[in-house]
Short mmCIF file of C-alpha atoms and ligand atoms in Angstrom, two decimals:
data_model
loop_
_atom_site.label_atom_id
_atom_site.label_comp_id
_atom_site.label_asym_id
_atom_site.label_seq_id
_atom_site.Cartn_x
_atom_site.Cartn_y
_atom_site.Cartn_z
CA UNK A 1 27.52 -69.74 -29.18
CA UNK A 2 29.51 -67.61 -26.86
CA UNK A 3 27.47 -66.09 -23.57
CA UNK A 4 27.68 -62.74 -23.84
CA UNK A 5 26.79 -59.95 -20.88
CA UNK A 6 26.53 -56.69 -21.79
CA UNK A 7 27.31 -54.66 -18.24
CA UNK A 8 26.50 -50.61 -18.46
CA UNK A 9 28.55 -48.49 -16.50
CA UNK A 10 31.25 -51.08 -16.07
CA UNK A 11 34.36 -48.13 -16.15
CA UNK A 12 32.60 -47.40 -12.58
CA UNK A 13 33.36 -48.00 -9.10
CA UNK A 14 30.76 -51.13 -8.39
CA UNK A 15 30.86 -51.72 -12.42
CA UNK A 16 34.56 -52.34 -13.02
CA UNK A 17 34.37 -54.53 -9.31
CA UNK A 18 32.12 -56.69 -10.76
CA UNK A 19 33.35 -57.01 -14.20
CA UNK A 20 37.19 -58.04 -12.47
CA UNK A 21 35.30 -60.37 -10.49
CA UNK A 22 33.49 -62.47 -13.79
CA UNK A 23 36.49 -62.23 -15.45
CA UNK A 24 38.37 -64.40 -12.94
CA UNK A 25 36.07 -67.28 -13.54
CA UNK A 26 34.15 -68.84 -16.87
CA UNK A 27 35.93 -69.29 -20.24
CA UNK A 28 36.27 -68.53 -23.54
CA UNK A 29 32.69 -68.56 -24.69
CA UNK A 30 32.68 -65.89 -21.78
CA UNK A 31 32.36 -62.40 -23.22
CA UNK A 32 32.25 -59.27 -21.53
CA UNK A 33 30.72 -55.81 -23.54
CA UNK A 34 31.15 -52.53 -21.33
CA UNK A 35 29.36 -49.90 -22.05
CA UNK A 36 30.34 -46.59 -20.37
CA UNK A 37 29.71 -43.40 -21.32
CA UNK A 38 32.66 -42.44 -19.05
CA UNK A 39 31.58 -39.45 -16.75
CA UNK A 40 33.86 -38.15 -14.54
CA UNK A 41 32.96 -41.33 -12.00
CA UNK A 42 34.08 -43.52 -14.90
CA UNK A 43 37.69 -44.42 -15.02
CA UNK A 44 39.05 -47.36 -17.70
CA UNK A 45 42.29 -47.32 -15.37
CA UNK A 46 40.26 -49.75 -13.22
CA UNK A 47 40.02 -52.36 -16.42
CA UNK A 48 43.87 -51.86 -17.41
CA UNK A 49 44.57 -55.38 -16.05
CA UNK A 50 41.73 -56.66 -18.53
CA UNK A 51 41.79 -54.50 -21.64
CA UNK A 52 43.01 -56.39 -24.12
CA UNK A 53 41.44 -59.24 -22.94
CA UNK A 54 39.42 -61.15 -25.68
CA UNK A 55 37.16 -62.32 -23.29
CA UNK A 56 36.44 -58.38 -22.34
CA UNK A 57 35.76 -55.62 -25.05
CA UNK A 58 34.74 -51.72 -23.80
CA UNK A 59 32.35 -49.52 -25.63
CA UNK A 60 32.04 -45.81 -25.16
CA UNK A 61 28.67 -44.85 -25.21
CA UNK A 62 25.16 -43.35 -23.16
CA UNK A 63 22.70 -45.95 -22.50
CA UNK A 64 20.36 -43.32 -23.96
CA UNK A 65 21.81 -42.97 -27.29
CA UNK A 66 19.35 -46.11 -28.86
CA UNK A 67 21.40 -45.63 -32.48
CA UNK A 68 24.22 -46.62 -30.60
CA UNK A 69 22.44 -49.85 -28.18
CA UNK A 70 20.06 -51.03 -30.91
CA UNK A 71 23.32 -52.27 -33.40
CA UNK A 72 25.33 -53.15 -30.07
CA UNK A 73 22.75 -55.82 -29.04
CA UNK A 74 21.94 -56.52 -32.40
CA UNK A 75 25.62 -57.57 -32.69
CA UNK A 76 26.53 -59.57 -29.66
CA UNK A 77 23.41 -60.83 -29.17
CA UNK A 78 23.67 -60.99 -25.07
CA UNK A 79 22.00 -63.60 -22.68
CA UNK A 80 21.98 -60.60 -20.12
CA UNK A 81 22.17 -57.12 -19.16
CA UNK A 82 23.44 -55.96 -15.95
CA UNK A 83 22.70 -52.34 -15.52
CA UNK A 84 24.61 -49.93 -13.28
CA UNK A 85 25.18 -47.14 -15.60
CA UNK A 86 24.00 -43.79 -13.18
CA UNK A 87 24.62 -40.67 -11.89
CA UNK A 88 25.10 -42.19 -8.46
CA UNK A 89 26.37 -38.94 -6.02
CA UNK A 90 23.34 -37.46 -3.70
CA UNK A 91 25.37 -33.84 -3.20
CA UNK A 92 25.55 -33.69 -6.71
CA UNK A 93 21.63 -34.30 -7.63
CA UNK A 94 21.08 -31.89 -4.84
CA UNK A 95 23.49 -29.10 -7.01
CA UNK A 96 22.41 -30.33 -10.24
CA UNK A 97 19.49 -32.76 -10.67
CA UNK A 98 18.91 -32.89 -14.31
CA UNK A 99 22.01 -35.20 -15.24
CA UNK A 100 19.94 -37.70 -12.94
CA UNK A 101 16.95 -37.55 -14.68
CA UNK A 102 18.34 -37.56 -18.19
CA UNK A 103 20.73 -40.93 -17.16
CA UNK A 104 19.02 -42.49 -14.66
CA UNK A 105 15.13 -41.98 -15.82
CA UNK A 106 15.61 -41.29 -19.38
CA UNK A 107 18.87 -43.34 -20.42
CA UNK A 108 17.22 -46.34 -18.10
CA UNK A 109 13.84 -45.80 -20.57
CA UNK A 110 16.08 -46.04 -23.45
CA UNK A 111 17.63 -48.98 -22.65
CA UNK A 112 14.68 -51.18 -21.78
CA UNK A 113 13.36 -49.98 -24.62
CA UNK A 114 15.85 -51.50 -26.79
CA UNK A 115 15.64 -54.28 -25.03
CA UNK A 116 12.40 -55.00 -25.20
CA UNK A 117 12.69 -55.04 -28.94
CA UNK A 118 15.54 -57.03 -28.75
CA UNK A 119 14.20 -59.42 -26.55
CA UNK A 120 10.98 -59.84 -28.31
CA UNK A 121 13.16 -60.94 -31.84
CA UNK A 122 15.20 -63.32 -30.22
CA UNK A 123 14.13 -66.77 -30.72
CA UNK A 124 11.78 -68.60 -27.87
CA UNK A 125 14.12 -70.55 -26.19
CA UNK A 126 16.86 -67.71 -25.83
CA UNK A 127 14.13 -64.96 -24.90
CA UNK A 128 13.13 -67.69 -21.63
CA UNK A 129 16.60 -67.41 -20.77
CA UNK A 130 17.13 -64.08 -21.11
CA UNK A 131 17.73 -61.48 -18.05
CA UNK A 132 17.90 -57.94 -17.64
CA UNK A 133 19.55 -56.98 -14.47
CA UNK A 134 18.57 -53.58 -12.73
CA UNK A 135 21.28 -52.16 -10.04
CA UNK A 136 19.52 -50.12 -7.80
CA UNK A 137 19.86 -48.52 -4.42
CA UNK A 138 18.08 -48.58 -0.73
CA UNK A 139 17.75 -45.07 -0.98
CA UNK A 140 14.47 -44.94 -2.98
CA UNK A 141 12.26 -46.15 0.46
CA UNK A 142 13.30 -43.06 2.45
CA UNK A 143 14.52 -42.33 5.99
CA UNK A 144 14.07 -45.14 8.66
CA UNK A 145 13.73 -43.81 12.38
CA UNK A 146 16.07 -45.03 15.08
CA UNK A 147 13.58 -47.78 16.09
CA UNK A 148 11.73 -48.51 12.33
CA UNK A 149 12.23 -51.86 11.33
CA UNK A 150 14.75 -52.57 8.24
CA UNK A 151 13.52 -51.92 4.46
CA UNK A 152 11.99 -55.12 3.36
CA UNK A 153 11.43 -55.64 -0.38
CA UNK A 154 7.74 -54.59 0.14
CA UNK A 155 8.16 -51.44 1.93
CA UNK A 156 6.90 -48.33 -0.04
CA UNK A 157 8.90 -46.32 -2.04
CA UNK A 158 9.55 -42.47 -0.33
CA UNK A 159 12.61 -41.46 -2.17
CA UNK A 160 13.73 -38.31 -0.49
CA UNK A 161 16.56 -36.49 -2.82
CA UNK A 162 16.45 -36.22 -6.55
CA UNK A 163 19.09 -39.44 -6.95
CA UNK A 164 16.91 -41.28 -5.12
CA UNK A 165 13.64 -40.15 -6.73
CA UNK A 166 15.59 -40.99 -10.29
CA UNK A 167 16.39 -44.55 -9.48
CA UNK A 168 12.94 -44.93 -7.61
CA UNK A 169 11.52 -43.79 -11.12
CA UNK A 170 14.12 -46.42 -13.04
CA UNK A 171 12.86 -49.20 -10.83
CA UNK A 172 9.19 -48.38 -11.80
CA UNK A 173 10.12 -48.56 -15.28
CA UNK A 174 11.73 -51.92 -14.95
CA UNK A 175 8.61 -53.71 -12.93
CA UNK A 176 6.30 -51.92 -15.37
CA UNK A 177 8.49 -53.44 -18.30
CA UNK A 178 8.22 -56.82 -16.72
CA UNK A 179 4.12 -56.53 -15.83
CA UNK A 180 3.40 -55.52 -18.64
CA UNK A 181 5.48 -56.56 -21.79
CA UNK A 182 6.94 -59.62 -19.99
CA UNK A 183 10.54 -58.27 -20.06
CA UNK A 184 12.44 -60.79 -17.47
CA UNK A 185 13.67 -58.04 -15.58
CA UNK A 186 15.69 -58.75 -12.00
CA UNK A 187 16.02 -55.97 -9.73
CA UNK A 188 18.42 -55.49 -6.07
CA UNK A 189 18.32 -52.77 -4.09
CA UNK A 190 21.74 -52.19 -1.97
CA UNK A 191 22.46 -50.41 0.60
CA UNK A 192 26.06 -48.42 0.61
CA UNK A 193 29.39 -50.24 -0.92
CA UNK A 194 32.46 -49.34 0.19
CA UNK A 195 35.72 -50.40 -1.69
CA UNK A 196 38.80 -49.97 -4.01
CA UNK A 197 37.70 -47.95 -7.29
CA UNK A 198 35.43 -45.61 -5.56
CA UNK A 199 35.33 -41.91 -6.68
CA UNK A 200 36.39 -40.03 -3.43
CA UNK A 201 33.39 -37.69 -3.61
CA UNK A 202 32.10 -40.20 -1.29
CA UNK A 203 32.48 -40.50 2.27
CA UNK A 204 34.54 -43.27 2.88
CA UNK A 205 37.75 -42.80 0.13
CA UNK A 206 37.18 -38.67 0.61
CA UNK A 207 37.79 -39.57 5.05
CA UNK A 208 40.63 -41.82 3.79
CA UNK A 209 42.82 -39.39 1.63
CA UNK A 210 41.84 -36.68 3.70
CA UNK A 211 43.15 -37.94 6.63
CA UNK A 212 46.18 -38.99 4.88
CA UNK A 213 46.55 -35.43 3.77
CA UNK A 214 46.18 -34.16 7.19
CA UNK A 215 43.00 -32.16 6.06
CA UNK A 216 39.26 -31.42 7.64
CA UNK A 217 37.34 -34.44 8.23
CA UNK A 218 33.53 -33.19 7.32
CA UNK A 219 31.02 -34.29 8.77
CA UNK A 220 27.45 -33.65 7.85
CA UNK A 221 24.81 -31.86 11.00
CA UNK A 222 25.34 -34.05 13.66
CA UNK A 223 27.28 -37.20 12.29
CA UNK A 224 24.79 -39.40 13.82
CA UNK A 225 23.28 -40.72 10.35
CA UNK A 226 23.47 -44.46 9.97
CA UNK A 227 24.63 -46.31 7.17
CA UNK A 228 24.60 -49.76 6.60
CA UNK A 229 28.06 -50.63 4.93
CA UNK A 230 28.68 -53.60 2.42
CA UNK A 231 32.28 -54.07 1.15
CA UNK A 232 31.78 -54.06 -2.49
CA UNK A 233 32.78 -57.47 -3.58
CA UNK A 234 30.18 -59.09 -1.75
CA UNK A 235 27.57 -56.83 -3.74
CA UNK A 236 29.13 -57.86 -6.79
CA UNK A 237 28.98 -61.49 -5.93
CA UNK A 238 24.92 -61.11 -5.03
CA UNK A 239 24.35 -59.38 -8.01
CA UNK A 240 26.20 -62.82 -10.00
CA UNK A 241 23.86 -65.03 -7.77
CA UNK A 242 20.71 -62.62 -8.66
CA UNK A 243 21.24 -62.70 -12.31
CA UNK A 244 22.09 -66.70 -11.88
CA UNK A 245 19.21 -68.14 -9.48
CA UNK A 246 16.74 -64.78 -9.25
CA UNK A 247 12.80 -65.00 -10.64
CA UNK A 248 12.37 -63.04 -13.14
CA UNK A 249 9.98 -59.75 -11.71
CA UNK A 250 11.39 -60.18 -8.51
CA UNK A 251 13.09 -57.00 -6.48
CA UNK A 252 16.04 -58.51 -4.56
CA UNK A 253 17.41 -56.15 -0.94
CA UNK A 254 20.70 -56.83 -0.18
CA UNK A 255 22.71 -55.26 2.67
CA UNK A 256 25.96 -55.74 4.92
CA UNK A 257 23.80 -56.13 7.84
CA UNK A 258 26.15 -53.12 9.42
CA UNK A 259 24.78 -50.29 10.75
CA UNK A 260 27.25 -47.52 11.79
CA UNK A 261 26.61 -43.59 12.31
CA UNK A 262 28.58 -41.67 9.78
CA UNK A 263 31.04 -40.49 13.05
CA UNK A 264 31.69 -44.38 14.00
CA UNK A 265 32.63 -45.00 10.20
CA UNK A 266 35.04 -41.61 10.06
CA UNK A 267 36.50 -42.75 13.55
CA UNK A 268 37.28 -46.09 12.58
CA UNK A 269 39.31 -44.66 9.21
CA UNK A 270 41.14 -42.08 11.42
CA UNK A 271 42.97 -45.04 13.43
CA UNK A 272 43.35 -46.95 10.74
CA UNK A 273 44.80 -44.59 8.68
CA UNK A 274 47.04 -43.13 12.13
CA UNK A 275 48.57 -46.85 12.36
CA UNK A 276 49.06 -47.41 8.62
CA UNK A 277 50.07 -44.17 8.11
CA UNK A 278 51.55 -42.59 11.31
CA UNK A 279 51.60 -38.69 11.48
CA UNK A 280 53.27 -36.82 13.57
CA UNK A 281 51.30 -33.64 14.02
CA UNK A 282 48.87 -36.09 15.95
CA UNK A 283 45.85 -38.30 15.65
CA UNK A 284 43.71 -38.00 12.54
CA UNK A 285 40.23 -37.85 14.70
CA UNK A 286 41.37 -33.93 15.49
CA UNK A 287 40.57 -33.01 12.01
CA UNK A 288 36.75 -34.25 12.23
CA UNK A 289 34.81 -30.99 11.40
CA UNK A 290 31.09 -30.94 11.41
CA UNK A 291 29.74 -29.30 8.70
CA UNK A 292 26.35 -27.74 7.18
CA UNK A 293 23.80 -30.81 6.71
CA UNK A 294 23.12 -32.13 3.49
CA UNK A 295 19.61 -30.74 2.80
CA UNK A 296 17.28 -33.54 3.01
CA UNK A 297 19.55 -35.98 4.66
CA UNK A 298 18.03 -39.40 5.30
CA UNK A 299 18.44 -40.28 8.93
CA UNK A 300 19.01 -44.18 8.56
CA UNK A 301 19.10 -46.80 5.96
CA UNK A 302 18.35 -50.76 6.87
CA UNK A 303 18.38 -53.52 4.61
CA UNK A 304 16.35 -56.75 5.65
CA UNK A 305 18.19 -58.73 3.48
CA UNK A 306 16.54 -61.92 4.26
CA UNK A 307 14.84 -62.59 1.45
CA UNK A 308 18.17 -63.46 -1.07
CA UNK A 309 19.48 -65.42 1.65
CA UNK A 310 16.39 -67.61 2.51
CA UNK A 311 16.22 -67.90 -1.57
CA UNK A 312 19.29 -68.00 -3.20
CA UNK A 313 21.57 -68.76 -0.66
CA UNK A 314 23.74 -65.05 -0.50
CA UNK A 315 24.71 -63.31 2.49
CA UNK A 316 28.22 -61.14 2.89
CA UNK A 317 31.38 -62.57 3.55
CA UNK A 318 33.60 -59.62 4.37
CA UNK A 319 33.17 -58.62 8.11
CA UNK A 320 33.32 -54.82 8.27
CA UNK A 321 36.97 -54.69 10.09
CA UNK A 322 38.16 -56.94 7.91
CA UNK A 323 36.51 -54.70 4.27
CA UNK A 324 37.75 -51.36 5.99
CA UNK A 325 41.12 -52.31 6.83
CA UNK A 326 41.66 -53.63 2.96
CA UNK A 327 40.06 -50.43 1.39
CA UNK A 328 41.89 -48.22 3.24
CA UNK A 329 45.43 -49.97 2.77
CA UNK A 330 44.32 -49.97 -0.82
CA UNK A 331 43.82 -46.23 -1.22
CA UNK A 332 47.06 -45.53 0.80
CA UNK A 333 48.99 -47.50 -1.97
CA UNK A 334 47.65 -46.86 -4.75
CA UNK A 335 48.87 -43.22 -5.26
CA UNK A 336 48.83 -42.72 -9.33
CA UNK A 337 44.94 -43.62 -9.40
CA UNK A 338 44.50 -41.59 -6.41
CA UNK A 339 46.10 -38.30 -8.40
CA UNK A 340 44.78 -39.35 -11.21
CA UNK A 341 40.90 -39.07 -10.06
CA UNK A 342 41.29 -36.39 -8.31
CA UNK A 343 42.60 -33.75 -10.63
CA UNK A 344 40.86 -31.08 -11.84
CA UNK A 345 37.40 -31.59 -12.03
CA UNK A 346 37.35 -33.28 -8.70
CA UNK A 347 39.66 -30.43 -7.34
CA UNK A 348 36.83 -27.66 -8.59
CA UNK A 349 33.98 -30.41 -6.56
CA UNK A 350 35.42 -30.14 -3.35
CA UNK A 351 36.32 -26.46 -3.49
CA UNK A 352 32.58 -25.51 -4.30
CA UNK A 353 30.86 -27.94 -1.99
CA UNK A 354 33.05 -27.60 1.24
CA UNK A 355 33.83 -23.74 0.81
CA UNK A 356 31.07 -22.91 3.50
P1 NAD B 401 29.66 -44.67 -10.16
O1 NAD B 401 29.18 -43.27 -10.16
O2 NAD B 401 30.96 -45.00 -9.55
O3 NAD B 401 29.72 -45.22 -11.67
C1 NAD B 401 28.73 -44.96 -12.61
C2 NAD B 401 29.25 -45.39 -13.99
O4 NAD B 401 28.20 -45.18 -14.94
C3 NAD B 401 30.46 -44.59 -14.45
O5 NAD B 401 31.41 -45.44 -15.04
C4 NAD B 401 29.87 -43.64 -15.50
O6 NAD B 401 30.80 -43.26 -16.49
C5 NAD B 401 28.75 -44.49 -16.07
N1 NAD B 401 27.67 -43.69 -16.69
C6 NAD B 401 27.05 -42.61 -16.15
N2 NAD B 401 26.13 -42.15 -17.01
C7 NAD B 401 26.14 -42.98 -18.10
C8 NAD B 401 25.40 -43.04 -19.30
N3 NAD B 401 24.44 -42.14 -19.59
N4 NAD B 401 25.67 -44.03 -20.17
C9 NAD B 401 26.64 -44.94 -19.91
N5 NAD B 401 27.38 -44.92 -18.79
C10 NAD B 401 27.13 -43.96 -17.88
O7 NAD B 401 28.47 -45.53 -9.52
P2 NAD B 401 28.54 -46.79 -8.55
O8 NAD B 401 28.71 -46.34 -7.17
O9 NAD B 401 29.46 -47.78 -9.13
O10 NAD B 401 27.03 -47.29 -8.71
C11 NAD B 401 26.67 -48.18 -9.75
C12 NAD B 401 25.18 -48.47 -9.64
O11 NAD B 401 24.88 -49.04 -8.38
C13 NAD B 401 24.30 -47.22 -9.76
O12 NAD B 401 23.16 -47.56 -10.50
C14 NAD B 401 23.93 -46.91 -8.31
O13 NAD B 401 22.68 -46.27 -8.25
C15 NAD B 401 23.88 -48.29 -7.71
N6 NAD B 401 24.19 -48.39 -6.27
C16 NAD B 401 25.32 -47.83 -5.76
C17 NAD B 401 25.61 -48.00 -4.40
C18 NAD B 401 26.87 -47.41 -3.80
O14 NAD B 401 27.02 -47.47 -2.57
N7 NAD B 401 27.81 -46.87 -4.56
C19 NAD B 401 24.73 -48.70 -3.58
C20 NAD B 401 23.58 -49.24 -4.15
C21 NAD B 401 23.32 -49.09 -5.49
O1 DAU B 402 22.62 -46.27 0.21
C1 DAU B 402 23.13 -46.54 -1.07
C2 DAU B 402 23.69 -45.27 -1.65
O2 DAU B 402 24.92 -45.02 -0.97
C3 DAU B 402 23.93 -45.34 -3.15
O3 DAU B 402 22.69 -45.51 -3.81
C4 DAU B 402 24.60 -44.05 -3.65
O4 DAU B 402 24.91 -44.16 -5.02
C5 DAU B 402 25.88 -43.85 -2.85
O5 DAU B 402 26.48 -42.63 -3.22
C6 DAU B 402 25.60 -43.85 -1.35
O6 DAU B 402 24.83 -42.69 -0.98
P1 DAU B 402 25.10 -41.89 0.37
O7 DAU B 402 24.57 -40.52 0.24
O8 DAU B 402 24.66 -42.69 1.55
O9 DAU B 402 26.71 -41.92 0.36
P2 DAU B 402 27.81 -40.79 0.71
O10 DAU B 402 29.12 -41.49 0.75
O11 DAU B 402 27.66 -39.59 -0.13
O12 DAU B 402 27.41 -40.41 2.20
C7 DAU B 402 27.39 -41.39 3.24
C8 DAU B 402 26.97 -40.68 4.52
O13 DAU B 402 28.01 -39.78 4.91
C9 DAU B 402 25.72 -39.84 4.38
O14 DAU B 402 24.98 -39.88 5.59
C10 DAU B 402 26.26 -38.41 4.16
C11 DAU B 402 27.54 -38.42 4.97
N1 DAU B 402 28.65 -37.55 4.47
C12 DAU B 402 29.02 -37.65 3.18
C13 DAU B 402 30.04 -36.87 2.67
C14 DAU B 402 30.44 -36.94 1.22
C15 DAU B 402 29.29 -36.70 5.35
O15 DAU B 402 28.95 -36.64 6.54
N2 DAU B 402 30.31 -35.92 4.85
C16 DAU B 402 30.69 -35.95 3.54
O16 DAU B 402 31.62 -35.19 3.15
#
């Protein structure tokens, strides 16, 4: 019997991360479904080193589309889901929120629906061993102050922009699945990745090919919001240890223990990029531009991320220096999936949300 895991939104930037990362151990009764609906954040150029892999096989699809889930875990019959399939940019649910809702409320809804069915026909000893994996974010308990102690997995939820509010809403439908139908669900809440493969709407990879570029820096109000930055692979490798050793119904934080204000992180990027990179109309920190604030802007985010350590045993690897300095090198050679993501679509992003 071959132990199958079907991942959602696996063409994406944590997704395809974590789907390299199983794919370097286990064997052949390893298999790998993807199911990606392919947005603009999804990009199957990440998986080219896999695809024809028989240990790895991609479906395009929505995780709300149950005609299409229903026959797909009919078929493979997996031992777990991992779900990061989401609209997963804050600017953009602040533009546009109803994407959000329809993936990350609705399409979340469909799923565990499916599942649950699923689940409940499997026979007893496979539904025990069964897991359904939730990806989920820090953002849905709100702004900490500059003193507030770190989000612990029992702090309330006060998600403050709509991305946040959908993924607060698609963790309530997980724990309500669990409470009430039994569902082994499993769900982590991280705080920001940073890493190869991510769509350079965010901060980090849109500092790094800026400054390569020699163009504005921007820098939301006063630059002073703090972060606290995980380098990707050590988010994938909690979520492997989560889905491994976690209790089913339990909420899981996990965070880089690195807090940084936005104009540390943008800083930091600028020399890195000036001695990888050298340029000679000057250093890159000259083209750090403060910008409108995002409305709504959470002050600070703080993972306690005790908990999976004192259970299971996880805490990050990658020191921040030594994840920042390998990201950016990566973007600075990696030039065909750079132009590649950021043709047109993403060309038309940053024109309308910079051009105030
Ligand atoms: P991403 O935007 O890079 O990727 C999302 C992927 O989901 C894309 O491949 C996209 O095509 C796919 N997708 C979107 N809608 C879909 C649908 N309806 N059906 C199937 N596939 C669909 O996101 P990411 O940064 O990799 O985040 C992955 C998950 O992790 C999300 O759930 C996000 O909320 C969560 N998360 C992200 C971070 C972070 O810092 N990036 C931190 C904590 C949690
Ligand atoms: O905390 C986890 C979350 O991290 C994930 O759930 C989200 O999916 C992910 O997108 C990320 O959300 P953020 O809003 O924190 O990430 P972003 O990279 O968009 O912004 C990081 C910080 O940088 C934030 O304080 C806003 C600021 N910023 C961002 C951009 C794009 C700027 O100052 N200028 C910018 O141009």
């Amino acid at each position: 019997m071959r132990n199958v895991i079907l991942v959602t939104g696996g063409a994406g930037f944590i997704g395809s991360n974590f789907i390299l990362q199983q794919m370097q151990g286990g064997d052949d009764s390893n298999l790998i479904i993807n199911l990606d609906k392919l947005t603009y954040a999804g990009n199957l150029q990440n998986l080219a080193s896999i695809a024809t892999n028989r240990r790895y096989e991609f479906v395009h699809g929505d995780i709300g589309d149950r005609d299409l889930v229903r026959p797909l875990l009919e078929k493979h019959k997996p031992r777990a889901i991992v779900h990061f399939a989401a609209e997963s940019h804050v600017d953009r649910s602040i533009r546009g929120p109803e994407d959000f809702i329809r993936t990350n409320v609705d399409g979340t809804f469909a799923l565990l629906e499916e599942t649950r069915a699923y689940w409940n026909a499997l026979p007893e000893g496979e539904r025990t061993k069964f897991r359904l994996l939730h990806v989920s974010t820090d953002e849905v308990f709100g702004s900490l102050g500059p003193g507030d102690s770190q989000f612990s997995e029992t702090t309330p939820y006060a998600p403050n922009s709509p991305y946040a509010a959908s993924k607060a809403a698609s963790d309530h439908l997980v724990r309500a699945y669990h409470h009430t139908y039994g569902l082994p669900t499993l769900t982590t809440n991280c705080s920001n990745n940073y890493g190869r493969f991510q769509f350079p709407e965010k901060l980090i990879p849109l500092t790094i090919l800026n400054a390569r570029d020699g163009k504005p820096l921007p820098l939301y109000g006063d630059g002073k919001n703090v972060r606290d930055w995980l380098y990707v692979e050590d988010h994938c490798e909690a979520i492997a240890t989560v889905l491994r050793d976690g209790r089913p119904g339990e909420t899981y934080n996990i965070g880089g223990w690195n807090e940084k204000p936005n104009i540390e992180i943008v800083e930091t990027i600028c020399d890195l990029v000036d001695e990888m990179a050298p340029r000679v109309g000057g250093r890159r920190r000259a083209l750090i531009t403060f910008v409108k604030d995002r409305p709504g802007h959470d002050r600070r985010y703080a993972m306690d991320a005790r908990k999976i350590e004192r259970e299971l045993g996880w805490k990050p690897k990658a020191t921040f220096e030594s994840g920042i300095r390998k990201t950016v090198r990566w973007y600075l050679e990696n030039d065909e999936w750079v132009r590649n993501v950021t043709s047109g679509s993403y060309r038309q992003w940053v024109a309308t949300h910079y051009s105030s």
